[in-house]
Coordinates of C-alpha atoms and ligand atoms in Angstrom, one line a residue:
X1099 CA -13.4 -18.2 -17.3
X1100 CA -16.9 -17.0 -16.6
X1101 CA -19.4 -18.5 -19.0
X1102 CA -21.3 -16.1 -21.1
X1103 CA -23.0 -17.1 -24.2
X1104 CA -20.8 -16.6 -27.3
X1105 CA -23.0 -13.4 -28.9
X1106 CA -22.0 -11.9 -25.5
X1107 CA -18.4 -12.4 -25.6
X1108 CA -18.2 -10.6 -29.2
X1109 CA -20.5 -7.8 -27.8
X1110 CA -18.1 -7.1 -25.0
X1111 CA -15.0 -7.4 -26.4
X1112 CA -15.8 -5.0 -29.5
X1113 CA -17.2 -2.7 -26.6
X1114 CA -13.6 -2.9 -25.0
X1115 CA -11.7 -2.4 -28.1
X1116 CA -13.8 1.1 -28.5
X1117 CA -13.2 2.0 -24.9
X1118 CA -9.5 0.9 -24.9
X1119 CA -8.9 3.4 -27.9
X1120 CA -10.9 6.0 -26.2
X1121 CA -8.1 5.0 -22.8
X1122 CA -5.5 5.7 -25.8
X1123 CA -6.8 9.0 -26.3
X1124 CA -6.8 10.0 -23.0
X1125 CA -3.0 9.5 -22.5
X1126 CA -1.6 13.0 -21.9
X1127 CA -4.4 14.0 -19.9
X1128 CA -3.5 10.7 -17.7
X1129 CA 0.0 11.9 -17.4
X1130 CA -1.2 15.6 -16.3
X1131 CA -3.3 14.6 -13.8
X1132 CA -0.7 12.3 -12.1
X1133 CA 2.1 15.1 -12.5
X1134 CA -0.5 17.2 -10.6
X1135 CA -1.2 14.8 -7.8
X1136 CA 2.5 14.4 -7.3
X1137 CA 2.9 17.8 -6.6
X1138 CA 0.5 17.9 -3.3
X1139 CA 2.6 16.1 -0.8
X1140 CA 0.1 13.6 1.4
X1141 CA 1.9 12.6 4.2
X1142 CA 0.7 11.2 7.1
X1143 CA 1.5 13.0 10.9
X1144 CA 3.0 10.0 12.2
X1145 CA 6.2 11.4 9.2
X1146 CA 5.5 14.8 10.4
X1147 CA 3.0 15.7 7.4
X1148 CA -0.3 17.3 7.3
X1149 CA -2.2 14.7 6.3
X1150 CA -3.8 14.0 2.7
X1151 CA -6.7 17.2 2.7
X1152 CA -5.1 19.2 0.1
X1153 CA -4.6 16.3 -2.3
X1154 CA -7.6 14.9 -1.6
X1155 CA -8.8 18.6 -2.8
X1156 CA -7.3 18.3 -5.7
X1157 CA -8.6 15.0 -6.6
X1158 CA -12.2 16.1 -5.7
X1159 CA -11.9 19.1 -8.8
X1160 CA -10.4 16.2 -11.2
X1161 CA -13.6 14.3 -10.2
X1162 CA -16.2 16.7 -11.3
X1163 CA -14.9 17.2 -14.4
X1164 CA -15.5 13.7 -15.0
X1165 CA -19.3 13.5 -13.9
X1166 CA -19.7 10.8 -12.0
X1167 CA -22.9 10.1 -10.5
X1168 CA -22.4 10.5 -7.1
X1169 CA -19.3 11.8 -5.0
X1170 CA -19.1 11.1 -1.7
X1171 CA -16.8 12.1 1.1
X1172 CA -16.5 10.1 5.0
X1173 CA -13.8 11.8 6.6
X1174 CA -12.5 10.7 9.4
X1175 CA -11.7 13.1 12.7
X1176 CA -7.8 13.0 13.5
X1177 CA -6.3 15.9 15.9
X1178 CA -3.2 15.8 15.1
X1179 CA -3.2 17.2 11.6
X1180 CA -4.1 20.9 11.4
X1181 CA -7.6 20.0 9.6
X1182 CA -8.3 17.9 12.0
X1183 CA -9.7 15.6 8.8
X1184 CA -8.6 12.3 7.2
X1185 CA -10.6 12.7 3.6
X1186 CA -11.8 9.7 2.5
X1187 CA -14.0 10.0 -1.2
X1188 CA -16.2 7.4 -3.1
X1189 CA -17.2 8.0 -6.8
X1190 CA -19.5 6.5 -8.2
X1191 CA -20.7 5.1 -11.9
X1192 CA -23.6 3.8 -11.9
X1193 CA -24.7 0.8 -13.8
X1194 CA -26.7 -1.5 -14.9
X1195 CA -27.1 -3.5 -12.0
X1196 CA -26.4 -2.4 -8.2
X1197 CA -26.6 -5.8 -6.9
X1198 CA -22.8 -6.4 -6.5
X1199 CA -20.3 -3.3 -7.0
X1200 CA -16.9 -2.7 -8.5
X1201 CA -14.9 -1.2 -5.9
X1202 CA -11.2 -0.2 -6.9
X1203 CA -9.4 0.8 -3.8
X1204 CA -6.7 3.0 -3.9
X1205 CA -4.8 5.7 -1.2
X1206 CA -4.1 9.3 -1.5
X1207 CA -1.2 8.8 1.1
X1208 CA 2.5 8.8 0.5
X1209 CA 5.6 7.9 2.5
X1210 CA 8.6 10.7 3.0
X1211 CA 10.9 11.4 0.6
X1212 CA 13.7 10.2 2.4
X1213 CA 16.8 11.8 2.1
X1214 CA 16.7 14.0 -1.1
X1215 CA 20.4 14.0 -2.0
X1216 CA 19.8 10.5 -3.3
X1217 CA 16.2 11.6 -6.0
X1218 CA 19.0 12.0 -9.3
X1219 CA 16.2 12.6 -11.7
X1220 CA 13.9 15.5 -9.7
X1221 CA 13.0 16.0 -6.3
X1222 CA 10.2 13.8 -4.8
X1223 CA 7.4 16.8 -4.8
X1224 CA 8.2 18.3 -8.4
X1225 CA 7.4 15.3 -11.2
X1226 CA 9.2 15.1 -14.6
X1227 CA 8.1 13.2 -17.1
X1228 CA 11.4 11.6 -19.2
X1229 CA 11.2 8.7 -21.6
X1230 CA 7.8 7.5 -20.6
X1231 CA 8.3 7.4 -17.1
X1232 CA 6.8 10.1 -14.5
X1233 CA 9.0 10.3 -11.8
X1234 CA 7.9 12.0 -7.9
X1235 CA 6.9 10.3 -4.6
X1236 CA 3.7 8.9 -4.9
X1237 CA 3.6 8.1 -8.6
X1238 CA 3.7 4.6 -8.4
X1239 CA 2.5 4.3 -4.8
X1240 CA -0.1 4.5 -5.5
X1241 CA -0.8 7.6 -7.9
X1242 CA -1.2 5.3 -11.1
X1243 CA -3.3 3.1 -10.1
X1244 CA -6.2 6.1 -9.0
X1245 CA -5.2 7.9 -12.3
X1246 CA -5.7 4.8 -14.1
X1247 CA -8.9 4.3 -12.1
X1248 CA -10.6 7.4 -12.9
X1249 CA -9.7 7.3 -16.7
X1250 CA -11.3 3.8 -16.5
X1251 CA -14.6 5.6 -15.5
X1252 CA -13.9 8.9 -17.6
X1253 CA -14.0 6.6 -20.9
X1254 CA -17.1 4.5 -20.1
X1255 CA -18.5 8.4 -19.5
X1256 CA -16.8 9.7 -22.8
X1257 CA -18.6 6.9 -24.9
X1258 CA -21.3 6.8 -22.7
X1259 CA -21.0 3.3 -21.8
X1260 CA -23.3 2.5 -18.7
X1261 CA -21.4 -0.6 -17.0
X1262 CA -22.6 -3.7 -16.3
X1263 CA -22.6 -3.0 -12.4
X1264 CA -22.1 0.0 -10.3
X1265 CA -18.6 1.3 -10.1
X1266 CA -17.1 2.7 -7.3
X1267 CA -13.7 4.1 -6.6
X1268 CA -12.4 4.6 -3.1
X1269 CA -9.5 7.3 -2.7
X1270 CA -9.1 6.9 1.0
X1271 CA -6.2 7.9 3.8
X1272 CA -4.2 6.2 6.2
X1273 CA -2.5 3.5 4.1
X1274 CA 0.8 3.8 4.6
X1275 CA 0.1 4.0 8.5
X1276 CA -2.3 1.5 9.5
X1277 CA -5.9 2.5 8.0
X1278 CA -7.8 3.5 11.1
X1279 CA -8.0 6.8 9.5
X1280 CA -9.0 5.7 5.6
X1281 CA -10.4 1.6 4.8
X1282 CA -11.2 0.7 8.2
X1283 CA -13.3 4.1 8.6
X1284 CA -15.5 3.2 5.4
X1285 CA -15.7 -0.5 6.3
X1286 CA -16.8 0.9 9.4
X1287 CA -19.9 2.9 7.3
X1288 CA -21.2 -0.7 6.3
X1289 CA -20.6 0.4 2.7
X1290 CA -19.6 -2.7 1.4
X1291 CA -21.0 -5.8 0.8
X1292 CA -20.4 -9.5 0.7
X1293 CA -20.6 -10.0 -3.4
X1294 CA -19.1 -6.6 -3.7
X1295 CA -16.1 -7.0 -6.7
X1296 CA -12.8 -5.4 -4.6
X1297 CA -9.7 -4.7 -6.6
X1298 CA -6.9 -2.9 -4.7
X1299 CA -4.0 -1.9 -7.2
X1300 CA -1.0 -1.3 -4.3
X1301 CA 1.2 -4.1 -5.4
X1302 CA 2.0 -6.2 -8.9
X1303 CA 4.6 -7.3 -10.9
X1304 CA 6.7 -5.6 -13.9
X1305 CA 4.2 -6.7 -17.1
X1306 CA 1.2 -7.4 -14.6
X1307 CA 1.0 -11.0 -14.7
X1308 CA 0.4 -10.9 -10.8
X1309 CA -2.8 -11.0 -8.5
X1310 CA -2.1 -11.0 -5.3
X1311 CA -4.2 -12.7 -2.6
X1312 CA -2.7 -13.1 0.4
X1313 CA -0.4 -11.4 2.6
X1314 CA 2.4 -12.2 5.2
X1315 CA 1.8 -10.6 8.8
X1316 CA 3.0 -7.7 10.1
X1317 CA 5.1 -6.6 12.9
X1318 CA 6.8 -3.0 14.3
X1319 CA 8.6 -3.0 16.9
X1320 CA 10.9 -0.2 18.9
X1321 CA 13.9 -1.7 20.6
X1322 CA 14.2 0.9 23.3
X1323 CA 17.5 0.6 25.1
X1324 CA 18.0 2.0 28.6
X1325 CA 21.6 2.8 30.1
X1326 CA 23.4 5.7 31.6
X1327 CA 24.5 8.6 30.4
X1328 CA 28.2 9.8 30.9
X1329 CA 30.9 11.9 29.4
X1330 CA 32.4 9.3 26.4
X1331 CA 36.2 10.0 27.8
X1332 CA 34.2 7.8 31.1
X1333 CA 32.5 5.0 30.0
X1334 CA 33.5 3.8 33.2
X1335 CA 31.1 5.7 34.8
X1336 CA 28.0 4.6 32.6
X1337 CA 26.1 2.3 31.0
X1338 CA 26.2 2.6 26.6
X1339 CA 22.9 2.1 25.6
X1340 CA 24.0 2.5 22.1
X1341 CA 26.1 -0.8 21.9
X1342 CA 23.9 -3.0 23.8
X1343 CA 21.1 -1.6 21.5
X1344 CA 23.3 -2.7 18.7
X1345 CA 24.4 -6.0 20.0
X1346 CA 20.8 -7.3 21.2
X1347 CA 19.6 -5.8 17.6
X1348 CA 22.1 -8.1 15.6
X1349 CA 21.7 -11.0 18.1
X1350 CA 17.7 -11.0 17.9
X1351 CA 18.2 -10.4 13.9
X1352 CA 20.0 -13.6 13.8
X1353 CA 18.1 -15.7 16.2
X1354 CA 14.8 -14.4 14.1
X1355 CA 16.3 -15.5 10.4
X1356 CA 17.5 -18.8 12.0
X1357 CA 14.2 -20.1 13.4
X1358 CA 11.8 -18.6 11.2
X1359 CA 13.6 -19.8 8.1
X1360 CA 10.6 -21.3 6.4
X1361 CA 9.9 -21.2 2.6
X1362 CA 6.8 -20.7 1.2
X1363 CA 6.9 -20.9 -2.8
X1364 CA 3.1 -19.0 -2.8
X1365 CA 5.0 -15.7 -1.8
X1366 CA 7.3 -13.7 -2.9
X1367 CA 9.8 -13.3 -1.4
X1368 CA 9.4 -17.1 -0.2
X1369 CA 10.5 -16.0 3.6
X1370 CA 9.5 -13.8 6.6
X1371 CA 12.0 -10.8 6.8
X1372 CA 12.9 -9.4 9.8
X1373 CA 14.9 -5.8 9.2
X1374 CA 16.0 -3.3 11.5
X1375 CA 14.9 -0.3 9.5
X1376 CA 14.4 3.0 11.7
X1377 CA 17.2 4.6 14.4
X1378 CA 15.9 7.2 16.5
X1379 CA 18.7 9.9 17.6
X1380 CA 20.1 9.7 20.7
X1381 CA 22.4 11.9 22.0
X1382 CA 23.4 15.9 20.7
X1383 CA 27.0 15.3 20.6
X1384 CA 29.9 13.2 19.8
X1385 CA 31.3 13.1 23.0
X1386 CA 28.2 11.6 25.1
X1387 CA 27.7 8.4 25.4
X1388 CA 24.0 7.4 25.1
X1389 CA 22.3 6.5 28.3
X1390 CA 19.4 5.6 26.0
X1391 CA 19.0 3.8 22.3
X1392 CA 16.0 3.2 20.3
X1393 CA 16.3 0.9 17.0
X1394 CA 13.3 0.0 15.1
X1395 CA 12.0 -3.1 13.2
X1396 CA 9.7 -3.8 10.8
X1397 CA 8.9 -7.5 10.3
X1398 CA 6.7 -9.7 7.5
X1399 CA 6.0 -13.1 8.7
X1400 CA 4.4 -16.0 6.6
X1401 CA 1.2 -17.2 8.0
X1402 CA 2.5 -20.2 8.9
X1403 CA 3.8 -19.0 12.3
X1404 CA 2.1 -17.6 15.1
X1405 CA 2.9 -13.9 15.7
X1406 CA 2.7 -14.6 20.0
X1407 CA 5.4 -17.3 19.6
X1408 CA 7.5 -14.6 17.6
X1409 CA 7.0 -12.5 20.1
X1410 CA 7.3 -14.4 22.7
X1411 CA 10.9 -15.2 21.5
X1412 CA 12.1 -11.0 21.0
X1413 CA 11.0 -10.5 24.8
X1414 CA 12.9 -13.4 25.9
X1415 CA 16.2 -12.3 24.3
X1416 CA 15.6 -9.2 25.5
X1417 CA 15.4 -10.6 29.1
X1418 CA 18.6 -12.5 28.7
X1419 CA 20.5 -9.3 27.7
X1420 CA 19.0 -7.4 30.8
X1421 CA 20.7 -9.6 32.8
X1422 CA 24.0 -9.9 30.6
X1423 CA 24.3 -5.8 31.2
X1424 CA 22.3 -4.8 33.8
X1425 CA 20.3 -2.2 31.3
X1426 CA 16.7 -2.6 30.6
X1427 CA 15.6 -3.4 27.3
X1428 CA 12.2 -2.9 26.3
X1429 CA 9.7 -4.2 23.5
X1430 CA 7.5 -1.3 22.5
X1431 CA 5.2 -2.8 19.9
X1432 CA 4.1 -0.4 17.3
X1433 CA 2.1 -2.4 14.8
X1434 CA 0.8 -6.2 14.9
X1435 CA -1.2 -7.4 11.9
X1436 CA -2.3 -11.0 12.1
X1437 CA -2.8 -12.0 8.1
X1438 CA -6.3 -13.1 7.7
X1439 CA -7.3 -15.9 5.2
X1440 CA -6.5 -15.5 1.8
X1441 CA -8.9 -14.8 -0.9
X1442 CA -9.8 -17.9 -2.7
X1443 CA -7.9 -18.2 -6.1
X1444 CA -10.9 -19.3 -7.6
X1445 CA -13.4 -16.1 -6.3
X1446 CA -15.5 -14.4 -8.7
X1447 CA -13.1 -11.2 -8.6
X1448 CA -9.9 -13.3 -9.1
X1449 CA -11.8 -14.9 -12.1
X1450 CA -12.7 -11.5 -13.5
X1451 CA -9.2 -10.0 -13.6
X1452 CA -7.6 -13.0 -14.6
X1453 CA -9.8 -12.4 -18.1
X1454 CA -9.4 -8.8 -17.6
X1455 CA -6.0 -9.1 -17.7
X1456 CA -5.6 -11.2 -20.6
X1457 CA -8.7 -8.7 -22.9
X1458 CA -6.5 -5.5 -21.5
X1459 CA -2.7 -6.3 -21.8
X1460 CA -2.6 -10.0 -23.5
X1461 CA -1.3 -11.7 -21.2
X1462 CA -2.2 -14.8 -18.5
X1463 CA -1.5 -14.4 -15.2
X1464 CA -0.6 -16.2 -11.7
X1465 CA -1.8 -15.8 -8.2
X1466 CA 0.5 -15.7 -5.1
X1467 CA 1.4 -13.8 -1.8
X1468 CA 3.3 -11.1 -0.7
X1469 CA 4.8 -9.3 2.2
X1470 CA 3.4 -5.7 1.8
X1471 CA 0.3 -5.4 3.9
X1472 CA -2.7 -3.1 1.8
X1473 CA -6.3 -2.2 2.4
X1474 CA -7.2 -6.0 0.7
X1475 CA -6.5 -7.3 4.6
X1476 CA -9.3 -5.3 5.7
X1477 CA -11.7 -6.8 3.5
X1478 CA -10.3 -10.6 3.6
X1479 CA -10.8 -9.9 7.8
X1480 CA -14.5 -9.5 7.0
X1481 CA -14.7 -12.0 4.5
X1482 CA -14.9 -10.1 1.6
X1483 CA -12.8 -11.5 -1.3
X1484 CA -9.9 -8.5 -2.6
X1485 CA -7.7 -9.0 -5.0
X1486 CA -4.2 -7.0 -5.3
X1487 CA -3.3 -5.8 -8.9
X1488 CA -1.0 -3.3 -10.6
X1489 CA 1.4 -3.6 -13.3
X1490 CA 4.5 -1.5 -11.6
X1491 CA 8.8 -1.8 -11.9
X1492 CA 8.5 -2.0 -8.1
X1493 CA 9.7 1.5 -7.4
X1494 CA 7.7 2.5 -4.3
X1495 CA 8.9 4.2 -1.2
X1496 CA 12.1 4.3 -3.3
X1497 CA 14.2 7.3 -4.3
X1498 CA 13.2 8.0 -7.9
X1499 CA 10.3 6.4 -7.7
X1500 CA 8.2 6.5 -11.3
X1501 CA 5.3 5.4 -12.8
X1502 CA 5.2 4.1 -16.6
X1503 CA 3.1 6.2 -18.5
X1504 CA 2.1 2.8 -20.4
X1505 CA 1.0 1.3 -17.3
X1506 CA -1.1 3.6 -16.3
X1507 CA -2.9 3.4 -19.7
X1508 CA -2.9 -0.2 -19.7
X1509 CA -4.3 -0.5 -16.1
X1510 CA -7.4 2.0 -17.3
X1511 CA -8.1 -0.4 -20.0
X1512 CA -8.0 -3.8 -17.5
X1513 CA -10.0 -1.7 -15.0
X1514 CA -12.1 -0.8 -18.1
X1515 CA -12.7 -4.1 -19.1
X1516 CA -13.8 -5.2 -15.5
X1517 CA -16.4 -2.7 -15.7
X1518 CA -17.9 -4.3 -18.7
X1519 CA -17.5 -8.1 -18.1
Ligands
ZN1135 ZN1 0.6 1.8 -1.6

């Protein structure tokens, strides 16, 4: 616990127990605005989409009306969405003291729907609200948490609370994808500092006993398969591109689980996972056989191990099945995140939420790792210390994904409290 005198203490948590009733107030207008950011698809071009301009605005109306102090916007230039813009917008509330800033990190991105046959409750882009859930793409991931963030704000405004240190929230693009487009651009603008406060709520637990700070690496890969083509009533005369894909896919998948079978209890879950995910299409019709396959995979690998060795073992299989069938195999690499150090368990920010945490929803909670990568890399890479916390069901890039409307209240009132403290 951080050590203020006693007088203090009562001061700031009477202050909270004002601002968390005005949070309690502001609950249908918390559910409105979310419903209405569901609505605006953000998807990045990589999925096909447009990008994350029109949400972001949207947002930018549901910011004035707040009155923060400053609103900023750092877009970033990217061709191949039709604005040609990656919007990336800070907010700020100022406070008493500017020396080391708040920052809560969140994205205005969201993954595809995926196939909407299997969304039972609505479809992903029009949110219904039923028994205190809100359901659409995006409202967990990561709608809540810049809801939640921005009520946080709108009550210290409301009461006219000045916090203790300057506030800012980040609504930035390019999650889902990488970054290059949203954090890594505004680390790129030198707007942060080293004492700088950074909370990114992309990832928690189901009653938000869960800080996160550390992450597994990362690794995409395309499996690109290369055979010959032929009519499928003459395999003889070609080379199936399709099943050697498949076979080298569940050999590698094997080898992967076998030798990189190490536990660590820190994370969760305690392994590196290696999945084929993705399948490209290959040929038009039934009756072709494929003279070229591509799988994808999408691996999380504890920090233990050394990403080149990884690597080093995928192209060798591959070489051994070359020779086995005489097609050509080829390891495209797509994304290759090496996790930086962890955040110390026992930095200021880590310290901070653990107490805001237990003023905000009662409860004490743990630290640990996980395999989702989010903007909190970018910051441990520079050695800034982030910290990952949300309370969420785990719903994200899920059919049916929802957010709890209690969450989202109760997150305001932890970010709230942080403000404060
Ligand atoms: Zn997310």
């Amino acid at each position: 616990m951080l050590n203020y005198p006693k007088s203090n203490l009562d001061a700031i948590f009477m202050e909270s127990q004002r601002i968390f009733s005005e949070i309690e107030k502001q609950k249908n207008r918390m559910t409105q605005a979310l419903t209405e950011l569901i609505r605006t698809p953000a998807i990045a071009p990589e999925n096909g989409g447009e990008g994350e301009l029109k949400k972001a605005e949207k947002l930018m109306q549901m910011l004035e009306l707040v009155g923060f102090d400053k609103i900023e916007r750092y877009d970033a230039e990217d061709e191949r969405v039709p604005s040609k813009k990656r919007p990336n917008i800070i907010a700020y509330c100022y406070g008493q003291s500017d020396a080391e800033r708040l920052w809560i990190v969140t994205h205005l991105d969201v993954v595809p729907p995926g196939k909407e046959s299997l969304w039972t409750v609505t479809k992903p882009f029009e949110p219904v609200v039923r028994e205190g859930r809100i359901y659409g793409r995006g409202s967990e991931d990561n709608g809540q948490s810049m809801v939640a963030s921005i009520f946080a704000v709108n009550a210290l405004k409301n009461l006219d609370v000045k916090p203790k240190r300057t506030i800012a929230l980040a609504f930035v693009a390019d999650e889902e994808e990488g970054s290059t487009y949203g954090i890594q651009h505004l680390i790129k603008q030198e707007l942060f500092k080293k004492d700088d406060l950074i909370v990114v709520p992309d990832s928690g637990n189901e009653n938000g006993s869960f800080i996160e700070i550390a992450e597994k690496s990362g690794l995409r890969f395309r499996v690109r398969t290369i055979g010959k083509q032929t009519h499928a009533s003459r395999p003889d005369k070609g080379l199936n591109a399709h099943r050697i894909g498949m076979e080298y896919t569940l050999t590698l998948d094997k080898m992967l689980h076998e030798k990189y079978s190490l536990k660590d209890k820190y994370f969760d879950p305690q392994e590196s996972t290696f999945e084929p995910t993705k399948k490209d299409k290959n040929v038009d019709a039934v009756n072709i056989i494929p003279g070229e396959d591509v799988i994808h995979f999408d691996c999380r690998i504890l920090p233990n191990y050394n990403l080149e060795e990884t690597l080093k073992d995928i192209l060798g299989l591959a070489e051994e099945f070359e020779k086995k069938t005489e097609a050509k195999i080829k390891i495209e690499i797509e994304r290759k995140i090496v996790a930086p150090k962890p955040t110390d368990a026992n930095s200021k920010i880590v310290v901070m939420l653990k107490q805001a945490i237990k003023k905000g929803r009662g409860i004490e909670s743990k630290v640990g790792g996980i395999g989702g990568g989010t903007c909190a890399r970018f910051f441990r890479k520079i050695g800034i210390a982030a910290a990952v916390w949300s309370t969420v069901d785990e719903t994200a890039h899920q059919p049916d994904e929802y957010a709890k409307i209690e969450n989202l209240v109760n997150d305001a009132k932890v970010f709230a409290f942080l403000a404060i403290s």
